[in-house]
Amino acid sequence: MKHLQLLVLFLFFVASLQAQQKKTVDFIGGARSYMSNSQLSVQDSLPDTTTLKRNTGGYALIDLGVNIRPNDKTEIMGMFRIRNEYGGFWGAGVSFDVRQLWLKGIIGNVVRYQLGDLNLKQTPFTLHNNRFQLLDSMPSVFQLQQNIISYEKFYTNNTWRQQGANVDMGLSFNKYIQSIDVNAYITRLRATDFNAIPDRLLGGFTIAIKQTARRSFGLHKVSTFDLKGTVLDSNIYSNNVTTVFAQQDVFIKNYLSTFKLELGNSVAKYSHDALAPVLKDYFIHAHMHVVAPNNKWESTLAYLNVGPDFRSVGAQSMNINFQASTNYYNSYTNDKLSRPLSIMDLVRSENIYTTGVTSNLMRPSLAYNAILPYGLATFNRVGAYWKASYNGVKSVGLQATVYKLSEVRGQGTTQLKQFLQAEVQSTFKLHELMSTKKPFLFQAGFRLQNTQRTGRVAVEDVDLKSLALQAGCTYEFAPKLQVIGGLIWFQSKGNDFQADRNVYTTVDYYTNQKIDVAQQMTALGLKCNFNSKSYITALYQSVNYKDKLLVMPDYTMKQFLLIYNMTF
């Protein structure tokens, strides 16, 4: 009740301010209702009599944000969230939270600043949110569930949501160079416990120099470090990454060609720990991007070389924790085994997705991504990749990506693993191809991953293949009413050695993982789009998880969802 009274008083104050000074206050936010009915069935040698097989629940929430501009150089944003779990009554199960809070402005028409919540990004090797998806583009029926996760976790354009301070400024020149842009930030990754855990900060800057309209170069720096003096222990962790970059645009027979180069090094160490190694290494990333006239197609050819000891906290933080508990059925069978993640969990479960940068090197999943689990910053990789997209036909979109990589240094052997990843995505506007009026969108794609190593002895051999297939459609059979459906089929089969790493991120042991898992997820639903910012949808989806090695019992999950979503 106290929180509700404070909220009412605040809204009354804002309304009074808006009445006195029009056009200085805006309300933004969103609302969502999420209802779920799930069912689990387990195929075990003995009947599962201890796991609850049904789960019904959901929530309703509203995000109310107030954007205040007291003058033309200052802007304040505060967003409150009221959330009620279904089943509560007269305030039971209601929570009040501050979802966003920041202040930004301009000093002397030169320096821009922001305090509070920040969305930060630099490069894929310094600070970058490598958003995990089974495929780069998913059918609409699955993407709308992913969009909810993106909203909840503040996943926007590969940025990380942090809290701290950010400043940037730009200078223009008449000779030699056109401009210099400088951006700097400082955030806190971890708070001290006033005993053994020190404050850990993340800070960095970018200096970008534009020499001409087609030539630029600059410097990136990012540091993760413990703040000395916040605890009595003098052992301080630090991770510093420094990179330089250059870009040149040229026209070759009316084809816009962009040449980019970024290279740098990293150092990760503890100041007073005799057992901790000092990890130093490098990376090189060079690529050429070509765009055809009229943007009919574009292509990228790149060289990638990331050293085995390259460490970058801001770039190697994963946004998914494969060891986290899910929203539903965390354990199953009479033995209360931890249920392995399914592709349905990857699509819908908010709990397994992270909210910010973490300084611990998270354990990847070999089945879902053994090639580039940390994005382009994945260490111990060297090779090339190629990307292309085609939009020559208005009704057809095609994208293709191929990575051909290998290890820089053998892991547990002198033999090197070889990596191949191939992915194709396609979109067809069938109503345009068939000259019909009702919108009909069809999407299809696949991703193949293959890891191989031929050892000097048979025990060193590695052969792991993963294949993901997807298809989906969206058909508007009446104004604002759509049928949406989709299918994802996934299989991972073979073996690979996974590194068991210690707190210093070095390897203690290699575990030979044998995998033979197949999954199939289907979804079908109806969607009503009230306008571009609000919709309601009813979905039915199911997933079958089969472990052919019988490491974990097979299971089937089914779920009915009713979702209303609105932004304003």
Coordinates of N, CA and C in Angstrom, one line a residue, residues 48-238:
D48 N 7.0 -42.0 -13.8 CA 7.3 -40.8 -13.0 C 6.1 -40.4 -12.2
T49 N 6.2 -40.7 -10.9 CA 5.1 -40.4 -10.0 C 5.3 -39.3 -9.1
T50 N 6.4 -38.6 -9.2 CA 6.7 -37.5 -8.3 C 6.7 -36.1 -8.9
T51 N 6.8 -36.0 -10.2 CA 6.8 -34.7 -10.9 C 5.4 -34.3 -11.2
L52 N 5.1 -33.0 -10.9 CA 3.8 -32.4 -11.2 C 3.8 -32.2 -12.7
K53 N 2.8 -32.7 -13.3 CA 2.7 -32.7 -14.8 C 2.0 -31.6 -15.4
R54 N 1.3 -30.8 -14.6 CA 0.5 -29.6 -15.1 C 1.0 -28.4 -14.4
N55 N 1.0 -27.3 -15.2 CA 1.4 -26.0 -14.6 C 0.6 -24.9 -15.3
T56 N -0.1 -24.1 -14.5 CA -1.0 -23.1 -15.0 C -0.6 -21.8 -14.3
G57 N -0.4 -20.7 -15.0 CA 0.0 -19.5 -14.4 C 0.1 -18.3 -15.4
G58 N 0.7 -17.3 -14.9 CA 0.8 -16.1 -15.8 C 0.9 -14.9 -15.0
Y59 N 0.8 -13.7 -15.7 CA 0.9 -12.5 -15.0 C 0.3 -11.4 -15.8
A60 N 0.1 -10.2 -15.2 CA -0.3 -9.0 -15.9 C 0.7 -7.9 -15.4
L61 N 1.1 -7.1 -16.3 CA 2.0 -6.0 -15.9 C 1.8 -4.7 -16.7
I62 N 2.2 -3.6 -16.2 CA 2.2 -2.4 -16.9 C 3.4 -1.6 -16.5
D63 N 4.1 -1.1 -17.6 CA 5.3 -0.3 -17.4 C 4.8 1.2 -17.8
L64 N 5.0 2.1 -16.8 CA 4.6 3.5 -17.0 C 5.9 4.3 -16.9
G65 N 6.3 4.9 -18.0 CA 7.5 5.7 -18.0 C 7.1 7.2 -18.1
V66 N 7.8 8.1 -17.5 CA 7.6 9.5 -17.5 C 8.9 10.1 -18.0
N67 N 8.8 10.8 -19.2 CA 10.0 11.5 -19.8 C 9.8 13.0 -19.6
I68 N 10.7 13.5 -18.7 CA 10.6 15.0 -18.3 C 11.7 15.8 -18.9
R69 N 11.4 16.9 -19.6 CA 12.4 17.8 -20.1 C 12.2 19.1 -19.5
P70 N 12.9 19.4 -18.3 CA 12.7 20.6 -17.6 C 13.3 21.8 -18.4
N71 N 14.3 21.6 -19.3 CA 14.8 22.6 -20.2 C 15.2 22.0 -21.5
D72 N 15.7 22.7 -22.4 CA 16.1 22.2 -23.7 C 17.4 21.5 -23.7
K73 N 18.1 21.4 -22.5 CA 19.4 20.7 -22.4 C 19.4 19.5 -21.4
T74 N 18.2 19.2 -20.9 CA 18.1 18.2 -19.8 C 16.9 17.3 -20.1
E75 N 17.1 16.0 -19.9 CA 16.0 15.0 -20.1 C 16.1 14.0 -19.0
I76 N 15.0 13.7 -18.3 CA 14.9 12.8 -17.2 C 13.9 11.7 -17.6
M77 N 14.3 10.4 -17.4 CA 13.4 9.3 -17.7 C 13.3 8.4 -16.5
G78 N 12.1 8.1 -16.1 CA 11.8 7.2 -15.0 C 10.7 6.3 -15.4
M79 N 10.8 5.0 -15.2 CA 9.8 4.0 -15.6 C 9.5 3.1 -14.4
F80 N 8.3 3.0 -14.0 CA 7.8 2.1 -12.9 C 7.1 0.9 -13.5
R81 N 7.2 -0.2 -12.8 CA 6.5 -1.4 -13.3 C 5.7 -1.9 -12.1
I82 N 4.4 -2.2 -12.5 CA 3.5 -2.9 -11.6 C 3.2 -4.3 -12.2
R83 N 3.4 -5.3 -11.4 CA 3.3 -6.7 -11.9 C 2.4 -7.4 -10.9
N84 N 1.5 -8.2 -11.5 CA 0.6 -9.0 -10.6 C 0.6 -10.4 -11.2
E85 N 1.0 -11.4 -10.4 CA 1.0 -12.8 -10.7 C -0.5 -13.3 -10.7
Y86 N -0.9 -14.0 -11.7 CA -2.3 -14.5 -11.7 C -2.5 -15.4 -10.5
G87 N -3.6 -15.3 -9.8 CA -3.9 -16.0 -8.6 C -3.9 -15.2 -7.4
G88 N -3.3 -14.0 -7.5 CA -3.3 -13.0 -6.4 C -4.6 -12.3 -6.3
F89 N -4.9 -11.8 -5.1 CA -6.2 -11.1 -4.9 C -6.0 -10.0 -3.9
W90 N -6.6 -8.8 -4.2 CA -6.4 -7.7 -3.3 C -5.0 -7.3 -3.0
G91 N -4.2 -7.3 -4.0 CA -2.8 -6.9 -3.8 C -1.8 -8.1 -3.6
A92 N -2.3 -9.3 -3.3 CA -1.4 -10.4 -3.1 C -0.7 -10.8 -4.4
G93 N 0.6 -10.9 -4.4 CA 1.3 -11.2 -5.6 C 1.7 -10.0 -6.4
V94 N 1.4 -8.8 -5.9 CA 1.7 -7.6 -6.7 C 3.1 -7.1 -6.3
S95 N 3.9 -6.7 -7.3 CA 5.2 -6.1 -7.0 C 5.3 -4.8 -7.8
F96 N 6.1 -3.9 -7.1 CA 6.4 -2.5 -7.7 C 7.9 -2.4 -7.9
D97 N 8.3 -2.1 -9.1 CA 9.7 -2.0 -9.3 C 10.0 -0.7 -10.2
V98 N 11.3 -0.3 -10.1 CA 11.7 0.8 -11.0 C 12.5 0.1 -12.1
R99 N 11.9 0.2 -13.3 CA 12.4 -0.5 -14.5 C 13.5 0.3 -15.2
Q100 N 13.4 1.6 -15.3 CA 14.4 2.4 -15.9 C 14.5 3.7 -15.1
L101 N 15.7 4.2 -15.1 CA 15.9 5.5 -14.5 C 17.2 6.1 -15.0
W102 N 17.1 7.2 -15.7 CA 18.3 7.9 -16.2 C 18.1 9.4 -16.4
L103 N 19.2 10.1 -16.5 CA 19.2 11.5 -16.8 C 20.3 11.8 -17.8
K104 N 19.9 12.6 -18.8 CA 20.9 13.0 -19.8 C 20.8 14.4 -20.1
G105 N 21.9 15.0 -20.7 CA 21.8 16.4 -21.0 C 23.1 16.8 -21.8
I106 N 23.2 18.1 -22.0 CA 24.3 18.7 -22.8 C 24.9 19.8 -21.9
I107 N 26.2 19.8 -21.9 CA 27.0 20.8 -21.2 C 27.7 21.7 -22.2
G108 N 27.3 23.0 -22.2 CA 28.0 24.0 -23.1 C 27.9 23.7 -24.6
N109 N 26.8 23.0 -25.0 CA 26.6 22.6 -26.4 C 27.7 21.8 -27.0
V110 N 28.5 21.2 -26.1 CA 29.7 20.4 -26.6 C 29.7 19.0 -26.0
V111 N 29.5 18.8 -24.7 CA 29.6 17.5 -24.1 C 28.2 17.0 -23.8
R112 N 27.9 15.8 -24.3 CA 26.7 15.1 -23.9 C 27.0 14.1 -22.8
Y113 N 26.1 14.0 -21.9 CA 26.3 13.0 -20.8 C 25.0 12.3 -20.5
Q114 N 25.1 11.1 -19.8 CA 24.0 10.3 -19.4 C 24.4 9.6 -18.1
L115 N 23.5 9.7 -17.1 CA 23.7 9.0 -15.8 C 22.6 8.1 -15.5
G116 N 22.9 6.9 -14.9 CA 21.9 6.0 -14.6 C 22.0 4.8 -15.5
D117 N 20.8 4.4 -16.1 CA 20.8 3.2 -17.0 C 21.4 3.6 -18.3
L118 N 22.2 2.7 -18.8 CA 22.9 2.9 -20.1 C 22.8 1.7 -21.0
N119 N 22.7 1.9 -22.3 CA 22.8 0.9 -23.3 C 24.1 1.1 -24.0
L120 N 25.0 0.1 -23.8 CA 26.4 0.3 -24.2 C 26.8 -0.7 -25.2
K121 N 27.6 -0.3 -26.2 CA 28.2 -1.2 -27.2 C 29.4 -0.6 -27.9
Q122 N 30.4 -1.4 -28.1 CA 31.6 -0.9 -28.9 C 31.7 -1.8 -30.1
T123 N 32.6 -2.7 -30.0 CA 32.9 -3.6 -31.1 C 32.7 -5.1 -30.7
P124 N 32.6 -6.1 -31.6 CA 32.5 -7.5 -31.2 C 33.7 -8.0 -30.4
F125 N 34.7 -7.2 -30.2 CA 35.9 -7.7 -29.5 C 36.1 -6.9 -28.2
T126 N 35.3 -5.9 -27.9 CA 35.5 -5.1 -26.7 C 34.3 -5.1 -25.8
L127 N 33.2 -4.6 -26.3 CA 31.9 -4.6 -25.6 C 30.8 -4.9 -26.6
H128 N 30.1 -6.0 -26.5 CA 29.2 -6.4 -27.5 C 28.3 -7.5 -26.9
N129 N 27.0 -7.4 -27.1 CA 26.0 -8.5 -26.7 C 25.8 -9.4 -27.9
N130 N 26.4 -10.6 -27.8 CA 26.3 -11.6 -28.9 C 25.0 -12.3 -28.7
R131 N 23.9 -11.8 -29.2 CA 22.6 -12.4 -28.9 C 22.5 -13.8 -29.5
F132 N 22.2 -14.8 -28.6 CA 22.1 -16.2 -29.0 C 20.8 -16.4 -29.6
Q133 N 20.8 -17.0 -30.8 CA 19.6 -17.6 -31.4 C 20.0 -18.8 -32.1
L134 N 19.1 -19.8 -32.1 CA 19.4 -21.0 -32.8 C 19.6 -20.8 -34.3
L135 N 18.9 -19.8 -34.9 CA 19.1 -19.3 -36.2 C 19.0 -17.8 -36.2
D136 N 19.6 -17.2 -37.2 CA 19.6 -15.7 -37.2 C 18.2 -15.1 -37.3
S137 N 17.3 -15.8 -38.0 CA 16.0 -15.3 -38.1 C 15.0 -16.4 -37.9
M138 N 14.1 -16.2 -37.0 CA 13.1 -17.2 -36.6 C 11.7 -16.9 -37.2
P139 N 10.9 -17.9 -37.5 CA 9.5 -17.6 -37.9 C 8.8 -16.7 -36.9
S140 N 7.8 -16.0 -37.4 CA 7.1 -15.0 -36.6 C 6.5 -15.6 -35.3
V141 N 6.0 -16.8 -35.4 CA 5.3 -17.4 -34.2 C 6.3 -17.6 -33.1
F142 N 7.6 -17.8 -33.4 CA 8.6 -17.9 -32.3 C 9.2 -16.6 -32.0
Q143 N 9.3 -15.7 -33.0 CA 10.0 -14.4 -32.8 C 9.2 -13.5 -31.9
L144 N 7.9 -13.6 -31.9 CA 7.1 -12.8 -31.0 C 7.4 -13.1 -29.5
Q145 N 7.7 -14.4 -29.2 CA 8.1 -14.8 -27.9 C 9.5 -14.3 -27.6
Q146 N 10.4 -14.3 -28.6 CA 11.7 -13.8 -28.4 C 11.7 -12.3 -28.2
N147 N 10.8 -11.6 -28.8 CA 10.7 -10.2 -28.7 C 10.3 -9.8 -27.2
I148 N 9.5 -10.6 -26.6 CA 9.2 -10.3 -25.2 C 10.5 -10.4 -24.3
I149 N 11.3 -11.5 -24.6 CA 12.6 -11.6 -23.9 C 13.5 -10.4 -24.1
S150 N 13.6 -10.0 -25.4 CA 14.4 -8.8 -25.7 C 13.9 -7.6 -25.0
Y151 N 12.6 -7.4 -24.9 CA 12.1 -6.2 -24.1 C 12.5 -6.3 -22.6
E152 N 12.3 -7.5 -22.1 CA 12.5 -7.7 -20.6 C 14.0 -7.5 -20.3
K153 N 14.9 -8.0 -21.2 CA 16.3 -8.0 -20.9 C 17.0 -6.8 -21.5
F154 N 16.3 -5.9 -22.2 CA 16.9 -4.7 -22.8 C 17.9 -5.1 -23.9
Y155 N 17.6 -6.1 -24.7 CA 18.4 -6.5 -25.8 C 18.1 -5.6 -27.0
T156 N 18.9 -4.6 -27.3 CA 18.7 -3.7 -28.4 C 19.9 -3.5 -29.2
N157 N 20.0 -3.9 -30.4 CA 21.1 -3.7 -31.3 C 22.4 -4.1 -30.7
N158 N 22.4 -5.3 -30.0 CA 23.6 -5.9 -29.5 C 24.2 -5.1 -28.3
T159 N 23.4 -4.3 -27.6 CA 23.9 -3.5 -26.5 C 23.7 -4.3 -25.2
W160 N 24.5 -3.9 -24.2 CA 24.4 -4.4 -22.8 C 23.8 -3.3 -22.0
R161 N 22.8 -3.6 -21.2 CA 22.2 -2.6 -20.2 C 23.1 -2.6 -19.0
Q162 N 23.7 -1.5 -18.7 CA 24.5 -1.3 -17.5 C 24.1 0.0 -16.8
Q163 N 24.6 0.2 -15.6 CA 24.3 1.4 -14.8 C 25.6 2.1 -14.5
G164 N 25.6 3.4 -14.8 CA 26.8 4.2 -14.6 C 26.7 5.5 -15.2
A165 N 27.8 6.0 -15.8 CA 27.9 7.3 -16.5 C 28.5 7.2 -17.8
N166 N 28.0 8.0 -18.8 CA 28.5 8.0 -20.1 C 28.6 9.4 -20.6
V167 N 29.7 9.8 -21.3 CA 29.9 11.1 -21.9 C 30.4 10.9 -23.3
D168 N 30.0 11.8 -24.2 CA 30.6 11.8 -25.5 C 30.6 13.3 -26.0
M169 N 31.5 13.5 -26.9 CA 31.7 14.8 -27.5 C 32.3 14.7 -28.9
G170 N 32.1 15.8 -29.7 CA 32.7 15.8 -31.0 C 33.3 17.1 -31.3
L171 N 34.4 17.1 -32.1 CA 35.1 18.3 -32.5 C 35.3 18.3 -34.0
S172 N 35.1 19.4 -34.7 CA 35.2 19.5 -36.1 C 36.4 20.4 -36.5
F173 N 37.1 20.0 -37.6 CA 38.3 20.7 -38.0 C 38.2 21.1 -39.5
N174 N 39.0 22.1 -39.9 CA 39.0 22.6 -41.2 C 40.1 21.9 -42.1
K175 N 41.2 21.5 -41.5 CA 42.3 20.9 -42.2 C 42.7 19.5 -41.7
Y176 N 43.2 18.7 -42.6 CA 43.8 17.4 -42.3 C 42.7 16.4 -41.9
I177 N 41.9 16.7 -41.0 CA 40.8 15.7 -40.6 C 39.5 16.5 -40.5
Q178 N 38.4 15.8 -40.7 CA 37.1 16.4 -40.6 C 36.6 16.5 -39.2
S179 N 36.7 15.4 -38.4 CA 36.1 15.5 -37.0 C 36.8 14.4 -36.2
I180 N 36.6 14.6 -34.9 CA 37.0 13.6 -33.9 C 35.8 13.4 -32.9
D181 N 35.4 12.2 -32.7 CA 34.3 11.9 -31.8 C 34.9 11.1 -30.6
V182 N 34.6 11.4 -29.4 CA 35.1 10.8 -28.2 C 33.9 10.3 -27.4
N183 N 34.0 9.1 -27.0 CA 32.9 8.5 -26.1 C 33.6 7.8 -25.0
A184 N 33.1 8.0 -23.7 CA 33.7 7.3 -22.6 C 32.6 6.9 -21.6
Y185 N 32.8 5.8 -20.9 CA 31.8 5.3 -19.9 C 32.5 4.6 -18.7
I186 N 31.7 4.6 -17.6 CA 32.2 3.8 -16.5 C 30.9 3.2 -15.8
T187 N 30.9 1.9 -15.5 CA 29.8 1.3 -14.9 C 30.3 0.3 -13.8
R188 N 29.4 -0.1 -13.0 CA 29.7 -1.1 -11.9 C 29.1 -2.4 -12.3
L189 N 30.0 -3.4 -12.4 CA 29.5 -4.8 -12.7 C 29.1 -5.5 -11.4
R190 N 29.8 -5.3 -10.3 CA 29.5 -6.0 -9.1 C 29.8 -5.1 -7.9
A191 N 28.9 -5.3 -6.9 CA 29.0 -4.5 -5.7 C 29.8 -5.3 -4.6
T192 N 30.5 -4.6 -3.8 CA 31.3 -5.2 -2.7 C 30.4 -5.8 -1.7
D193 N 30.9 -6.9 -1.0 CA 30.2 -7.4 0.2 C 30.8 -6.9 1.5
F194 N 31.8 -6.0 1.4 CA 32.5 -5.4 2.5 C 33.3 -6.4 3.3
N195 N 33.6 -7.5 2.7 CA 34.3 -8.6 3.3 C 35.4 -9.2 2.4
A196 N 35.0 -9.9 1.4 CA 36.0 -10.5 0.5 C 35.9 -10.2 -0.9
I197 N 34.7 -9.7 -1.3 CA 34.4 -9.4 -2.7 C 34.5 -7.9 -2.9
P198 N 35.5 -7.4 -3.8 CA 35.6 -6.0 -4.0 C 34.6 -5.5 -5.1
D199 N 34.4 -4.2 -5.1 CA 33.7 -3.6 -6.2 C 34.4 -3.9 -7.5
R200 N 33.6 -4.3 -8.6 CA 34.2 -4.5 -9.9 C 33.6 -3.6 -10.9
L201 N 34.4 -2.8 -11.6 CA 33.9 -1.8 -12.5 C 34.3 -2.2 -13.9
L202 N 33.5 -1.6 -14.9 CA 33.8 -1.7 -16.3 C 33.8 -0.3 -16.9
G203 N 34.9 0.0 -17.5 CA 35.0 1.3 -18.1 C 35.7 1.2 -19.5
G204 N 35.5 2.2 -20.3 CA 36.2 2.2 -21.6 C 35.9 3.5 -22.3
F205 N 36.6 3.6 -23.5 CA 36.4 4.8 -24.3 C 36.6 4.4 -25.8
T206 N 36.1 5.3 -26.7 CA 36.3 5.2 -28.1 C 36.7 6.5 -28.6
I207 N 37.8 6.6 -29.4 CA 38.2 7.8 -30.1 C 38.1 7.5 -31.6
A208 N 37.2 8.1 -32.3 CA 37.0 7.9 -33.7 C 37.3 9.1 -34.5
I209 N 38.3 9.0 -35.4 CA 38.8 10.1 -36.2 C 38.3 9.9 -37.7
K210 N 37.6 10.9 -38.2 CA 37.1 10.9 -39.6 C 38.0 11.8 -40.4
Q211 N 38.8 11.2 -41.2 CA 39.8 12.0 -42.0 C 39.1 12.6 -43.2
T212 N 38.3 11.8 -44.0 CA 37.6 12.2 -45.1 C 36.2 11.6 -45.0
A213 N 35.4 11.8 -46.0 CA 34.0 11.2 -46.0 C 34.1 9.7 -46.2
R214 N 35.2 9.2 -46.7 CA 35.4 7.8 -47.0 C 36.5 7.1 -46.2
R215 N 37.1 7.8 -45.3 CA 38.2 7.2 -44.5 C 38.1 7.6 -43.1
S216 N 38.3 6.6 -42.2 CA 38.2 6.9 -40.8 C 39.1 5.9 -40.0
F217 N 39.5 6.2 -38.8 CA 40.3 5.3 -38.0 C 40.2 5.7 -36.6
G218 N 40.7 4.9 -35.7 CA 40.5 5.2 -34.3 C 41.0 4.2 -33.3
L219 N 40.6 4.3 -32.1 CA 41.0 3.5 -30.9 C 39.9 3.1 -30.0
H220 N 39.8 1.9 -29.6 CA 38.9 1.4 -28.6 C 39.7 0.9 -27.4
K221 N 39.2 1.2 -26.2 CA 39.8 0.7 -25.0 C 38.7 0.3 -24.0
V222 N 38.8 -0.9 -23.4 CA 37.8 -1.3 -22.4 C 38.6 -2.0 -21.3
S223 N 38.2 -1.7 -20.0 CA 38.9 -2.3 -18.9 C 37.9 -2.8 -17.9
T224 N 38.1 -4.0 -17.4 CA 37.3 -4.5 -16.2 C 38.3 -4.7 -15.1
F225 N 38.0 -4.1 -13.9 CA 39.0 -4.1 -12.8 C 38.3 -4.0 -11.5
D226 N 38.9 -4.5 -10.5 CA 38.5 -4.4 -9.1 C 38.9 -3.1 -8.5
L227 N 38.1 -2.5 -7.7 CA 38.4 -1.2 -7.1 C 39.2 -1.4 -5.8
K228 N 40.4 -1.0 -5.9 CA 41.3 -1.3 -4.7 C 40.8 -0.5 -3.5
G229 N 40.8 -1.1 -2.3 CA 40.4 -0.5 -1.1 C 39.0 -0.8 -0.7
T230 N 38.2 -1.4 -1.5 CA 36.8 -1.7 -1.1 C 36.7 -2.9 -0.3
V231 N 37.8 -3.7 -0.2 CA 38.0 -4.8 0.8 C 39.4 -4.8 1.2
L232 N 39.7 -5.6 2.3 CA 41.1 -5.6 2.8 C 42.0 -6.4 1.9
D233 N 41.5 -7.3 1.1 CA 42.3 -8.1 0.2 C 42.9 -7.2 -0.9
S234 N 44.2 -7.3 -1.1 CA 44.9 -6.5 -2.1 C 45.0 -7.2 -3.4
N235 N 44.5 -8.4 -3.5 CA 44.5 -9.1 -4.8 C 43.5 -8.5 -5.8
I236 N 43.9 -7.9 -6.8 CA 43.0 -7.1 -7.7 C 43.0 -7.8 -9.1
Y237 N 41.8 -8.0 -9.6 CA 41.6 -8.6 -11.0 C 41.5 -7.4 -12.0
S238 N 42.1 -7.6 -13.1 CA 42.0 -6.6 -14.2 C 42.0 -7.3 -15.6

